[in-house]
XYZ file of C-alpha atoms in Angstrom:
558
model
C 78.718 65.640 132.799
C 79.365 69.254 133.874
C 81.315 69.738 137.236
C 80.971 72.927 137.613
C 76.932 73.212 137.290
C 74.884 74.267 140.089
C 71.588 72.111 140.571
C 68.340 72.775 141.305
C 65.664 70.030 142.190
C 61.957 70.332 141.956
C 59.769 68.067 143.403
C 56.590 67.706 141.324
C 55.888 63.392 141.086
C 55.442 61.135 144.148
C 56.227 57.266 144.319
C 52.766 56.578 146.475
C 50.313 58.579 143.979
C 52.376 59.829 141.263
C 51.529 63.240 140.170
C 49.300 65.343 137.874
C 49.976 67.676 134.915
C 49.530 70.779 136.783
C 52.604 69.696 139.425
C 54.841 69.376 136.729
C 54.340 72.514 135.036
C 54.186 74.657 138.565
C 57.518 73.085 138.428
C 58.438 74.236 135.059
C 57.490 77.563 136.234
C 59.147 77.875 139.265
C 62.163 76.503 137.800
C 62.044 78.913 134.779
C 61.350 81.953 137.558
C 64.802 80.671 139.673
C 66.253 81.368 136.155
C 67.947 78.019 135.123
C 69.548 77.383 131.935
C 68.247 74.009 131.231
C 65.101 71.556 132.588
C 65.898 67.839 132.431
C 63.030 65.566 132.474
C 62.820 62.302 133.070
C 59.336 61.806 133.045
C 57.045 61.711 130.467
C 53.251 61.564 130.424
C 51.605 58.272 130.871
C 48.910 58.989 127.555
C 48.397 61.593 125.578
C 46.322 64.500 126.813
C 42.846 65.613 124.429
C 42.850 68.496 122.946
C 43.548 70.365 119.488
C 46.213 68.651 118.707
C 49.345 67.043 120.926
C 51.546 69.367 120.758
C 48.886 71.419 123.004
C 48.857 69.499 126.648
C 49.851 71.818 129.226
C 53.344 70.714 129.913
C 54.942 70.772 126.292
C 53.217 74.477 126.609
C 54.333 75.494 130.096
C 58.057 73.925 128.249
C 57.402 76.376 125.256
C 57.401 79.362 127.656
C 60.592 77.720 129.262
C 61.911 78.325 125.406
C 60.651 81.277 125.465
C 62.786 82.482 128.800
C 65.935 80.889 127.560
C 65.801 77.718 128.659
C 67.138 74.978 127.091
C 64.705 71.884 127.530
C 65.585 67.888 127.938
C 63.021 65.598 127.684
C 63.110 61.568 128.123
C 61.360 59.882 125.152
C 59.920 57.210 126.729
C 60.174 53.038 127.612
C 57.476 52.340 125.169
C 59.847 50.929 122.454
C 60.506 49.584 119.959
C 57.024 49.531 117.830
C 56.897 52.818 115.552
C 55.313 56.311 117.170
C 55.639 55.216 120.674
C 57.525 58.412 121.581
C 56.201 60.375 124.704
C 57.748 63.599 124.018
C 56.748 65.442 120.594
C 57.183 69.018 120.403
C 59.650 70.675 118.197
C 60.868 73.030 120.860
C 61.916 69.952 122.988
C 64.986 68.078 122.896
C 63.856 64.737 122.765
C 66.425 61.954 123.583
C 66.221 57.980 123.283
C 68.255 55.323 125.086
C 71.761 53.465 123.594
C 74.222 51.222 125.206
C 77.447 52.057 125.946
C 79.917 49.082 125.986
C 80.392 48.340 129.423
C 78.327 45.401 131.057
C 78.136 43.146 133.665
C 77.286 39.945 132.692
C 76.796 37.252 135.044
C 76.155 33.374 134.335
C 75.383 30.566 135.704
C 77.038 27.280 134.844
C 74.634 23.790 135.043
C 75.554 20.546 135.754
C 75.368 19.265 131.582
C 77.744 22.220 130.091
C 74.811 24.755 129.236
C 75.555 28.283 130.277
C 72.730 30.338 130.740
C 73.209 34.099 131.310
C 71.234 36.458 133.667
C 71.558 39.971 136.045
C 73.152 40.537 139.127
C 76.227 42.660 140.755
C 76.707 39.773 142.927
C 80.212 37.910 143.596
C 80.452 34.142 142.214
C 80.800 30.582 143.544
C 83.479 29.420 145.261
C 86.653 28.471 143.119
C 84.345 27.568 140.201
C 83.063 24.108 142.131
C 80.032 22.606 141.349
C 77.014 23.237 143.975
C 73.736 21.018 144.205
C 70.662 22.762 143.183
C 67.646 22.483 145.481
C 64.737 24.321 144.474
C 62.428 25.952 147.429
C 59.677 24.190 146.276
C 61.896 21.156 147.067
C 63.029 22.064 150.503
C 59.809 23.082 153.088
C 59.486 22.093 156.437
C 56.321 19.665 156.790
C 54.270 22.063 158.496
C 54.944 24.763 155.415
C 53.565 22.792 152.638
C 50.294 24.283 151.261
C 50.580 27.262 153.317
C 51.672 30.336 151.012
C 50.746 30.221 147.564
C 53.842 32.601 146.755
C 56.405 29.935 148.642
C 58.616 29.579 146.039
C 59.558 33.349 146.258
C 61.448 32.828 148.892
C 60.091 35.121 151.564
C 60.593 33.493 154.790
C 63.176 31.583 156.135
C 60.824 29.527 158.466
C 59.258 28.207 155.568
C 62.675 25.641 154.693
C 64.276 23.260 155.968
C 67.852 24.206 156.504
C 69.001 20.452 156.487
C 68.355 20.384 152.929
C 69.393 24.058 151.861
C 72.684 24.348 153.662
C 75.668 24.347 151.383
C 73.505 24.220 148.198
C 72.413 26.689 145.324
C 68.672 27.372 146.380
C 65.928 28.139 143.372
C 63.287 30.778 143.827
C 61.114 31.909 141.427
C 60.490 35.690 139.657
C 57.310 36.798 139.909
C 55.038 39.938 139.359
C 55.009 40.685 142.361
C 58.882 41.425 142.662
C 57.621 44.098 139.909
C 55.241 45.560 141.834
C 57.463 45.519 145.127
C 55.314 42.872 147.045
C 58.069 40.584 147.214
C 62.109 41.458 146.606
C 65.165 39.816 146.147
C 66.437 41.399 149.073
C 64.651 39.774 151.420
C 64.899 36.285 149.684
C 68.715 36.915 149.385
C 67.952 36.944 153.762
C 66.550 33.750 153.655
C 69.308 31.831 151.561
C 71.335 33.762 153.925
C 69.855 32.497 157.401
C 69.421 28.668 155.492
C 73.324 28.832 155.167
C 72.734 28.359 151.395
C 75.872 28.829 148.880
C 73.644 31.417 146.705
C 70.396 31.707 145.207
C 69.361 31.434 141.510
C 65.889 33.313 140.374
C 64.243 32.219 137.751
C 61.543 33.909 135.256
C 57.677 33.516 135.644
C 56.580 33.446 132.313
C 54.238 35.932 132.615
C 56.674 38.214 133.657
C 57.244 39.898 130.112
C 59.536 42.653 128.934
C 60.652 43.724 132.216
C 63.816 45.323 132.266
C 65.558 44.195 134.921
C 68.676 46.486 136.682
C 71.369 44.550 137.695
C 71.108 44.020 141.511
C 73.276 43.890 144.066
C 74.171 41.282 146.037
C 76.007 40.138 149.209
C 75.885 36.407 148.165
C 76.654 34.612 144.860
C 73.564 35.148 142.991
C 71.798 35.282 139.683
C 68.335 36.746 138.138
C 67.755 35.062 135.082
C 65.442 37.153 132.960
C 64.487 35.224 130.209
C 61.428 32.814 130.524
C 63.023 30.338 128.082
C 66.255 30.830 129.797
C 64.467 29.903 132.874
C 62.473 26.543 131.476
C 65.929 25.346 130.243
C 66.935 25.488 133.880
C 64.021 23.822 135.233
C 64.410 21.139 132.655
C 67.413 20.085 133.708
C 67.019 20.596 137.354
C 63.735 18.456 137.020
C 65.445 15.520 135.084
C 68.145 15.308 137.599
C 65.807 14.783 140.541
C 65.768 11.355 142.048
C 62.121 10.835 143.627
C 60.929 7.700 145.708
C 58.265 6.005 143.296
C 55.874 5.456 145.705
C 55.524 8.781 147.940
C 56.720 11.132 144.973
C 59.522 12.621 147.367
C 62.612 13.853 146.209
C 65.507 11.653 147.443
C 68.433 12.790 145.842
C 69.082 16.230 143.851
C 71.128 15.665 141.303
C 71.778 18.695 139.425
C 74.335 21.144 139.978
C 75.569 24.260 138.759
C 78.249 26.953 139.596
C 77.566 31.078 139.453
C 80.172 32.672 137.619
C 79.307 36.237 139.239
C 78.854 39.369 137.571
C 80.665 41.749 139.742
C 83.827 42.556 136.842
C 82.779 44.798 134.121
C 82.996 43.417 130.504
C 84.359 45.920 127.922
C 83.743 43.768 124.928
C 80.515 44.916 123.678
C 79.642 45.938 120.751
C 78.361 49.722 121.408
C 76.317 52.073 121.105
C 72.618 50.379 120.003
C 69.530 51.326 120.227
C 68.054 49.415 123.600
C 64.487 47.857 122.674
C 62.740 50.108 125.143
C 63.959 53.498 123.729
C 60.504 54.764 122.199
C 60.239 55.397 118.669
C 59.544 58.318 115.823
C 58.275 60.414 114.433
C 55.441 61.506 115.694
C 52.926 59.981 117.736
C 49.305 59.388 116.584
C 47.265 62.160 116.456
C 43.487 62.241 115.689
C 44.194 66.376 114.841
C 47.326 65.685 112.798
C 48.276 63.186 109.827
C 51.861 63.668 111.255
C 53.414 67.077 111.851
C 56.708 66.125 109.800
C 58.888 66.513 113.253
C 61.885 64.285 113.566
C 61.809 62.254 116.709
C 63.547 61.321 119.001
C 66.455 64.134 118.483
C 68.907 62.136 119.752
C 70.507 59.199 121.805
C 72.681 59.135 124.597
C 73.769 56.326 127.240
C 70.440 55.221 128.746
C 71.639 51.141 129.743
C 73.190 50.102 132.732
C 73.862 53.991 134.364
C 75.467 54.125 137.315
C 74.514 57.086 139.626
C 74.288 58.402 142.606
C 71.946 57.147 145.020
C 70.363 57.994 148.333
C 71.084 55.221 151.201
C 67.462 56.268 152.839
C 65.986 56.457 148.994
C 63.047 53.866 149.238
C 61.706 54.009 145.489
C 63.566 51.059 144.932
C 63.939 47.973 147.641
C 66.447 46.455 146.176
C 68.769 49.556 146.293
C 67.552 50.723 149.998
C 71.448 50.853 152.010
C 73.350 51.458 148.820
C 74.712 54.942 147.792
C 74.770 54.095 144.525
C 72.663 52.092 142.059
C 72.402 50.889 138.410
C 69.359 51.535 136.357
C 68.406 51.424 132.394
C 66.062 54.003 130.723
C 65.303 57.165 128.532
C 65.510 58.287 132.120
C 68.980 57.449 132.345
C 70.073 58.976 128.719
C 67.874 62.393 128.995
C 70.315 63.948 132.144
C 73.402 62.890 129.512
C 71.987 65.224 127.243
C 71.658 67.940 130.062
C 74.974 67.623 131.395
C 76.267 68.615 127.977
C 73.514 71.292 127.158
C 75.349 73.137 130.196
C 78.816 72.297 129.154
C 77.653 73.884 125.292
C 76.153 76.919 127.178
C 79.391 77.554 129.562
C 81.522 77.971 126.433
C 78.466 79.590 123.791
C 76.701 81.927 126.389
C 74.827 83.592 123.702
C 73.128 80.176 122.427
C 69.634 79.849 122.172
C 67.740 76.321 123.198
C 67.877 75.565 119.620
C 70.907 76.262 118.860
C 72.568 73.827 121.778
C 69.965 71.658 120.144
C 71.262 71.875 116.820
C 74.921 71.153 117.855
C 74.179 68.194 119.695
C 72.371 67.052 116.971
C 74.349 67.602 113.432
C 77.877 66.549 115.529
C 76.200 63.210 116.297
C 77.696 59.974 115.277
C 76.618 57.637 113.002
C 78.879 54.769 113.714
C 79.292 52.314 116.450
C 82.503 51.390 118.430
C 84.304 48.909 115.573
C 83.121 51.500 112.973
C 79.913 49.712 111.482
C 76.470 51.276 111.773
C 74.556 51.687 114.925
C 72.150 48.976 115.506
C 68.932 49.196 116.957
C 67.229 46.334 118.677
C 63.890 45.318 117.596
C 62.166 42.965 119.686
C 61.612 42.518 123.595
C 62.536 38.825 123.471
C 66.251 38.091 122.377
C 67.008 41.910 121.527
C 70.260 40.850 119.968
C 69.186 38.517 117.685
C 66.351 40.693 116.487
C 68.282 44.001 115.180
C 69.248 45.838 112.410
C 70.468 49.229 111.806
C 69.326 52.108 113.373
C 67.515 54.865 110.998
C 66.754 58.564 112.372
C 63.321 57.320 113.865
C 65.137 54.837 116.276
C 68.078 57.420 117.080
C 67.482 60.728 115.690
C 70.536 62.649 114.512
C 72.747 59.777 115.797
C 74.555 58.833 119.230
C 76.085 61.931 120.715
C 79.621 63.200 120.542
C 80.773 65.340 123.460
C 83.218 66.889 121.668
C 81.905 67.735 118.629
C 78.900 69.670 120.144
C 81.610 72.007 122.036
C 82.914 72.930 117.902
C 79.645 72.664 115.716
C 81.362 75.268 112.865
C 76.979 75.619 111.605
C 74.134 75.894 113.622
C 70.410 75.974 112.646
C 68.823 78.401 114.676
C 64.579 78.909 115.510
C 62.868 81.256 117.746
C 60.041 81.252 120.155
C 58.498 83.240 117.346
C 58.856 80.365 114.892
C 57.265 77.567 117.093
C 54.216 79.973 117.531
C 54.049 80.433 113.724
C 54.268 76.944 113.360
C 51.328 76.181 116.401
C 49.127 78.788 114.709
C 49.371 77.117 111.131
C 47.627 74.217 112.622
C 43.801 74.486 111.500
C 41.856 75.655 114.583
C 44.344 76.342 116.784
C 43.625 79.805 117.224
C 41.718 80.051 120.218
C 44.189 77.434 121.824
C 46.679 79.423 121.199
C 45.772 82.270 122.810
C 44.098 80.528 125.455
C 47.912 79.389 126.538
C 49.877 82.118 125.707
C 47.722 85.243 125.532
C 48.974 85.905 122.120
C 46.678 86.538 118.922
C 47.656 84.573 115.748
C 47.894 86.055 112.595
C 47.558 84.421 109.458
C 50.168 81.752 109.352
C 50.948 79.101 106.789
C 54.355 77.304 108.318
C 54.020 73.618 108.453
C 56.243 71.522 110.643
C 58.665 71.352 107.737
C 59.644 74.563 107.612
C 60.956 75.650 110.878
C 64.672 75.247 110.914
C 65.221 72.367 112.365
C 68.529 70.317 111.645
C 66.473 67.512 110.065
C 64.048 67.085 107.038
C 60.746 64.448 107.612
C 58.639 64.477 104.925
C 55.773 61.903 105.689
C 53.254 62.755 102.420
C 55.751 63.736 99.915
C 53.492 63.993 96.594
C 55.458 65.177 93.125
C 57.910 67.393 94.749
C 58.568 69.855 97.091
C 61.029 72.837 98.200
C 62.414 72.944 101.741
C 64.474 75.863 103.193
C 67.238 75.732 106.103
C 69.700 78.171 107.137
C 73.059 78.051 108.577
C 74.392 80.389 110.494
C 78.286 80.107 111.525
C 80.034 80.612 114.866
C 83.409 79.438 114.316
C 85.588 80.789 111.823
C 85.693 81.599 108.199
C 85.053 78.713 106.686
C 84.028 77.118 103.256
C 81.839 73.834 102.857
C 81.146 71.461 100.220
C 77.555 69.669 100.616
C 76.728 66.125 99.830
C 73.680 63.818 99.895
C 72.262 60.919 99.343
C 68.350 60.397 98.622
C 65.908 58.532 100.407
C 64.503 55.646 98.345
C 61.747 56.942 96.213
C 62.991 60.203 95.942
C 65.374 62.773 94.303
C 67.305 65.052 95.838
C 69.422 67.839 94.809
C 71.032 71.007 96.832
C 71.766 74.132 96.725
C 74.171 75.715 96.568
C 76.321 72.597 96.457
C 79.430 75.083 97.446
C 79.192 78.312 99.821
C 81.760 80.677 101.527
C 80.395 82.103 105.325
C 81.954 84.134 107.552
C 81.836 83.962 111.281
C 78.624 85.139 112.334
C 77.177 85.029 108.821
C 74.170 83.268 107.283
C 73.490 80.761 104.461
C 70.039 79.505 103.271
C 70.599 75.951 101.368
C 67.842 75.044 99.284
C 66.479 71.221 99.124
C 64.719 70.304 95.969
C 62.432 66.818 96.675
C 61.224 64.538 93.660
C 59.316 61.919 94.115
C 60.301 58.864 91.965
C 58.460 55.959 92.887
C 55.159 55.528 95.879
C 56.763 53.971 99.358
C 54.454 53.400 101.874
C 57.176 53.359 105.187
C 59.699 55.475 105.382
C 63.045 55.914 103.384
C 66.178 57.464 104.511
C 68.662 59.927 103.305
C 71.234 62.413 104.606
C 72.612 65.296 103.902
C 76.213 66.237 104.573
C 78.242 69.901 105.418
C 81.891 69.180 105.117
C 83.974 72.715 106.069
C 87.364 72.890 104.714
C 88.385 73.636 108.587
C 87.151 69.829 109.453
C 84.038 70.346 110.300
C 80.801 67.885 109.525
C 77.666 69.045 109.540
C 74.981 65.818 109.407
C 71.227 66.678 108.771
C 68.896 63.698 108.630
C 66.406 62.967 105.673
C 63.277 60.715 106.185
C 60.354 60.639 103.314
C 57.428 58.701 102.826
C 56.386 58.937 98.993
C 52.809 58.991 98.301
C 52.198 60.344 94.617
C 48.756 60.863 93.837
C 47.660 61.265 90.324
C 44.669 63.335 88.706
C 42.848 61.907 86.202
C 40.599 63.463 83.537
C 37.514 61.759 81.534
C 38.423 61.107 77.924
């Protein structure tokens, strides 16, 4: 994303044990002493620390004092998609980013005997010419003395469970399980036993219990397919089943008569309709907190490629079997879309040296796009099962400020600028949060008022709007003179109006716009607006509006 960035790599997490808080933020530190520009993390915590309130677990504060030094901070949001407040990383002061695809895939397929095509995963060449193979399933093929033996058989483990006879030159079946999750069986080594049983390739299919796994496309030396859907996988064992012959009176199977070809899944597909919001890529706003009704922060900040990454990949790397030997590997995640964000942070930096972490923030965030590949809105999927057929569009709590444009970060024309400063005034407005404060950062609070919603953030969340309400952003530009127009439109349930609704501002100058909030009519979830910059030198500003309307009334005895 930026060729010309040096990297520096801190250990802190561990595949055997994981790690603890205080790793991570000696990391942070050290990282933030070595003078770095920007921290990437892909991790994020695995619950939510006690305390005060979340925004006070000790890394999001050892990441505040990264702010505080200059440092421009990534965080992942989180796999814990797509049900409402699942987002891992909170704080204001980080740059929060969710997972989209892009529209390259690899699809591979497998063909059956009765014309069904049933999709699955794998970077693995295809069948032969497109000829039909006999399906034997492992079950199906064990040598006499194997029977009964390992419970887990069907994984196909080891080769000297099988008969050869009955594998060689056929499509062999092994079952998905858990335990490929957890590591305790891979497709590696089964891909070794279709290999030693001379078998044509090997189809996997899905233990039901298996459940909203995502699964990385795998590589494979042989023609091979995982497919990943339990349904997906019944429909194949229906009509594997049906086709077997078996002797009536010793239940043996005589004659296997289903048969199938693997298309392979090696070719990239460039068809697909891009970028959506994956399933997994957590969810805003804010995450529960016992402290705080909600602290009116927009989350996650934004989306980047997170599906299907290719990367790098260490040959000796053993955090993943199935990619052990390879030098590069394909994996899906927040993990994936959070370095994305990085690589551009740094590219913003080289050519804005003066930027603070919120101002690379902000023009990531109001250049985003709003749009998907054929022009239509960006969709976010909604359900583990059958993500495509459960979406609908995408609204700033599945993708913050949008999908991110490159470009259009590099020439903002406005930024929305906050300080270290600001994010304590905003900590210390929290009720109690004194002694916490000070406890972290040495510093005294004063006698602040600033809620969440009025730090200068590049978005408005409103989650109790009641009557009405004023909120405050300013604009400062760093391009060239320049005059805007400003439009809206208003979240269901609410008014909005603007002001000024025209302004002049120089390079380097500032301009406050005023946002005047009326609630119209109670909404229990969310509604969604926007508000729109549009410069006279081409440049779109796009700040996101989310409101809940809860009007409460007084009443009076008559």
């Amino acid at each position: 994303m930026a060729p010309r960035a040096h990297i520096a790599v801190y250990k802190s997490l561990y595949k055997s044990f994981g790690g603890f808080a205080a790793d991570v933020v000696a990391a942070i530190d050290q990282a933030a002493q070595d003078g770095v520009d920007i921290i990437s993390l892909s991790i994020t915590p695995n619950r939510r620390p006690p305390g005060i309130a979340t925004f006070f677990n000790p890394i999001d504060m050892a990441l505040l004092s990264a702010v505080k030094a200059g440092i421009f901070v990534v965080q992942a949001a989180g796999n814990t998609g797509p049900s409402p407040k699942s987002i891992s990383s909170f704080s204001p002061w980080i740059f929060t980013v969710g997972a989209a695809a892009h529209d390259r895939i690899y699809s591979n397929s497998i063909v059956l005997g009765n014309n069904v095509t049933i999709t699955g995963v794998g970077l693995a060449p295809g069948t032969d010419n497109d000829g039909m193979y006999t399906l034997v399933s492992a079950i199906h093929a064990l040598n006499d003395t194997s029977a009964g033996n390992d419970m887990y058989i069907s994984e196909c483990q080891d080769a000297s469970n099988f008969n050869q006879d009955i594998v060689r030159g056929n499509l062999l079946i092994c079952s998905y399980s858990i335990r490929f999750v957890l590591g305790l069986s891979t497709i590696k080594q089964a891909l070794e036993t279709a290999k030693s049983l001379s078998a044509a390739g090997v189809v996997f299919y899905m233990d039901p219990y298996v459940i909203g796994f995502q699964l990385n496309p795998i590589p494979m030396r042989i023609p091979g397919i995982v497919i990943p859907s339990p349904d997906d996988s019944k429909v194949l064992l229906q009509y594997y089943n049906s086709s077997l012959v078996k002797d009536e009176t010793t239940k043996k199977v005589v004659k296997f008569g289903g048969v199938a070809y693997i298309s392979g899944g090696i070719k990239a597909n460039f068809s697909s309709s891009a970028p959506k919001i994956m399933y997994y890529s957590a969810r805003g706003p804010d995450p529960e907190d016992s402290f705080l009704d909600t602290a009116d922060i927009l989350k996650p900040n934004i989306v980047a490629p997170g599906n299907y990454i290719w990367a790098a990949w260490s040959s000796l790397g053993t955090d993943s079997v199935e990619f052990q030997g390879e030098n590069f590997a394909m994996m899906s995640g927040t993990s994936m879309a959070a370095p994305h964000i990085a690589g551009l942070a740094a590219l913003i930096k080289q050519r804005f040296p003066l930027f603070t972490p919120s101002a690379i923030g902000s023009a990531l965030s109001t250049t985003a796009s709003l749009n998907d590949r054929n022009g239509g809105p960006i969709m976010a999927q909604r359900a583990y099962s059958n993500p495509d057929l459960n979406q609908s569009p995408a609204t700033p709590f599945d993708m913050g400020s949008g999908f991110v444009n490159a470009t259009g970060a590099l020439d903002p024309g406005l930024i929305f600028d906050s300080s270290y400063d600001d994010y304590m005034s905003f900590l210390c407005g929290i009720n109690g949060s004194s002694p916490v404060v000070f406890n972290y950062t040495g510093e005294t609070c004063g006698n602040s008022t600033m809620n969440a919603i009025d730090l200068n953030l590049p978005s408005i969340t409103i989650s109790n709007l009641n009557q009405s309400t004023i909120v405050h952003r300013t604009v400062t530009n760093i391009g060239s003179n320049e005059t805007y127009s400003v439009g809206w439109s208003a979240p269901y349930g609410a008014s909005v109006k603007v002001t000024p609704t025209h302004f002049f501002v120089g390079n380097g100058e500032k301009q406050v716009l005023s946002v005047f909030l009326n609630a119209t009519m109670n909404n229990t979830i969310a509604s969604y607006g926007r508000i729109g910059l549009f410069g006279t030198q081409g440049h779109v500003v796009n700040i996101p509006l989310s409101v809940i309307v809860k009007i409460s009334y007084n009443t009076t005895a008559g």
